[in-house]
XYZ file of C-alpha atoms in Angstrom:
198
model
C -32.950 -112.927 36.071
C -33.915 -115.788 38.665
C -34.459 -119.462 37.029
C -37.844 -119.446 38.584
C -38.958 -116.222 37.557
C -37.431 -116.748 34.265
C -38.728 -120.678 33.915
C -42.551 -118.870 35.065
C -41.928 -116.071 31.861
C -41.336 -118.361 29.750
C -44.090 -120.886 30.562
C -46.768 -117.955 30.790
C -45.536 -115.526 27.798
C -45.419 -117.448 24.565
C -44.641 -115.337 21.423
C -44.477 -116.029 17.794
C -43.658 -114.512 14.233
C -46.323 -114.172 12.559
C -46.815 -116.130 9.390
C -49.122 -116.427 6.662
C -52.379 -118.133 8.005
C -55.899 -119.371 7.217
C -57.092 -117.052 9.938
C -56.833 -115.147 12.646
C -58.575 -115.523 15.699
C -59.291 -112.587 18.546
C -59.381 -114.291 22.335
C -62.625 -111.912 23.930
C -62.007 -109.693 26.420
C -61.769 -105.710 26.357
C -58.582 -104.239 25.040
C -59.003 -102.670 21.650
C -55.166 -103.337 21.156
C -55.869 -107.012 20.362
C -58.274 -106.153 17.437
C -56.455 -103.403 16.099
C -53.245 -105.836 15.839
C -56.134 -108.489 13.975
C -56.923 -105.677 12.004
C -53.151 -104.661 10.985
C -52.888 -108.074 10.554
C -55.697 -108.500 8.080
C -54.095 -105.526 6.290
C -50.520 -107.294 5.715
C -52.013 -109.969 4.222
C -51.190 -112.549 7.223
C -54.898 -113.973 6.512
C -58.198 -113.391 4.848
C -60.578 -114.157 7.603
C -60.780 -112.548 11.144
C -63.075 -114.574 13.618
C -63.736 -112.480 17.348
C -65.526 -114.321 20.159
C -67.281 -112.769 23.276
C -70.280 -112.345 24.883
C -70.479 -111.355 28.302
C -67.502 -112.031 31.113
C -68.504 -115.157 33.184
C -70.423 -113.604 36.259
C -71.041 -110.525 34.884
C -74.324 -109.093 33.908
C -72.987 -107.286 31.023
C -70.119 -105.701 29.083
C -67.556 -103.398 31.293
C -66.800 -101.491 28.387
C -63.342 -100.525 26.694
C -60.383 -101.032 28.820
C -58.254 -98.503 27.113
C -58.968 -96.197 23.928
C -62.723 -95.288 25.414
C -62.240 -91.600 23.731
C -62.180 -93.718 20.279
C -64.226 -96.831 21.020
C -67.296 -94.891 22.648
C -70.390 -96.910 21.590
C -73.253 -99.354 24.021
C -71.254 -102.133 23.492
C -73.573 -105.115 23.904
C -70.734 -107.895 23.962
C -67.110 -108.214 23.217
C -67.457 -109.575 19.944
C -69.724 -105.972 19.498
C -66.805 -104.279 20.543
C -64.609 -106.039 18.571
C -66.382 -106.052 15.468
C -66.836 -102.321 16.182
C -62.500 -101.713 16.182
C -62.231 -103.805 13.426
C -64.696 -101.838 11.197
C -62.926 -98.172 12.270
C -59.837 -99.710 11.420
C -61.098 -100.089 8.089
C -61.715 -103.930 7.947
C -64.353 -105.052 5.537
C -67.428 -106.553 7.103
C -67.473 -109.632 5.392
C -64.176 -110.576 6.574
C -65.123 -110.284 10.177
C -67.249 -114.010 11.806
C -68.449 -113.494 15.064
C -70.074 -115.235 18.302
C -71.563 -113.502 21.085
C -72.088 -116.517 23.651
C -68.918 -117.385 25.331
C -68.139 -116.110 28.846
C -64.532 -117.591 29.735
C -61.341 -118.411 28.239
C -62.322 -122.230 27.040
C -65.426 -121.254 25.917
C -63.816 -118.759 23.426
C -62.057 -121.505 21.974
C -65.463 -124.067 22.280
C -66.832 -121.459 20.167
C -64.213 -120.568 17.825
C -64.172 -123.699 16.514
C -68.341 -124.306 15.882
C -68.149 -120.614 14.055
C -65.391 -121.763 11.721
C -66.849 -125.463 11.180
C -70.018 -123.378 10.561
C -68.417 -121.168 7.774
C -66.444 -123.823 6.052
C -63.308 -122.966 7.154
C -60.258 -125.577 6.533
C -57.321 -124.592 9.297
C -54.203 -125.497 9.013
C -52.438 -122.537 10.541
C -53.900 -119.314 12.377
C -52.517 -116.342 14.780
C -54.040 -116.073 17.837
C -54.214 -112.997 19.049
C -54.365 -112.449 23.445
C -53.272 -110.335 26.205
C -49.632 -111.489 26.219
C -49.978 -112.767 30.134
C -53.144 -114.888 28.877
C -50.867 -116.565 26.523
C -50.347 -120.167 27.445
C -53.785 -120.596 28.711
C -55.211 -119.498 25.986
C -53.310 -121.703 23.740
C -53.771 -124.842 25.434
C -57.507 -124.159 25.181
C -57.092 -123.654 21.294
C -55.016 -126.414 20.876
C -57.408 -128.347 22.980
C -60.365 -127.749 20.228
C -58.297 -127.888 17.125
C -56.060 -130.614 17.112
C -54.129 -130.846 13.789
C -54.231 -126.810 13.348
C -50.843 -125.217 14.059
C -51.544 -121.977 16.363
C -48.909 -118.992 16.290
C -49.354 -116.649 19.238
C -49.514 -112.998 18.705
C -49.470 -111.639 22.103
C -50.444 -107.626 23.436
C -49.429 -105.642 25.916
C -52.057 -105.657 28.394
C -51.751 -103.510 31.804
C -48.272 -103.196 31.340
C -47.695 -106.382 31.837
C -45.267 -108.613 29.975
C -42.514 -111.348 29.615
C -39.676 -108.355 31.085
C -41.520 -107.032 33.807
C -44.218 -108.609 35.198
C -42.821 -109.689 38.510
C -41.123 -106.073 39.154
C -45.289 -105.611 40.491
C -47.597 -107.191 42.178
C -50.174 -106.501 39.795
C -47.999 -108.377 37.382
C -46.981 -111.000 40.000
C -51.119 -111.323 41.173
C -52.216 -112.145 37.532
C -49.005 -113.767 36.153
C -48.745 -116.755 39.033
C -53.559 -116.528 38.451
C -52.262 -117.842 35.134
C -50.555 -120.418 36.469
C -52.816 -121.337 39.290
C -55.768 -121.238 36.186
C -53.593 -123.560 33.489
C -53.663 -126.438 36.273
C -56.993 -126.169 37.442
C -59.192 -125.484 34.151
C -57.272 -127.816 32.003
C -58.448 -131.015 32.129
C -57.996 -134.518 31.455
C -60.218 -134.770 28.873
C -58.190 -132.047 27.176
C -55.044 -133.707 27.220
C -56.637 -136.471 25.737
C -57.155 -134.498 22.530
C -53.518 -134.109 21.768
C -53.189 -137.834 21.787
């Protein structure tokens, strides 16, 4: 593999091995695989709570619905949070361990409202499992670490659009999404975010 492709791959595609944690957080979106992964981690006793985020994506008038498995998750969902909650319930997760917010419209807001949600619930977080799309991992980690200083995040990525670390550079769609993520990491991450790390 070319060194530039390898460098981009290593930057964008963050992945950790799950460890016991204080909570599982699912970044907003429309892929049920994210919430299904969270459900399995909860069942495997990795964390006692699952926080799901997501209102309606920026620039949209309504939630666009599930991207996959529409035959299983086939309700009319008002928000990403409603969708993820249904996925979790259908995968056997008790309602009382699910915490959700329906206001966030993009990744930064996912982190902002996850912070508010965890504070309002009185959660003392030291380690969190962060579930996101694989090519979205770096940007998610950057924002969540910025808003949760002192919390260790372990990224548990899920495949979406069949774009992963070992194949993104083989398709036009993969290249577009990954290079778009690099651009957004630079444009959306601000000096104030860097200051949160100091």
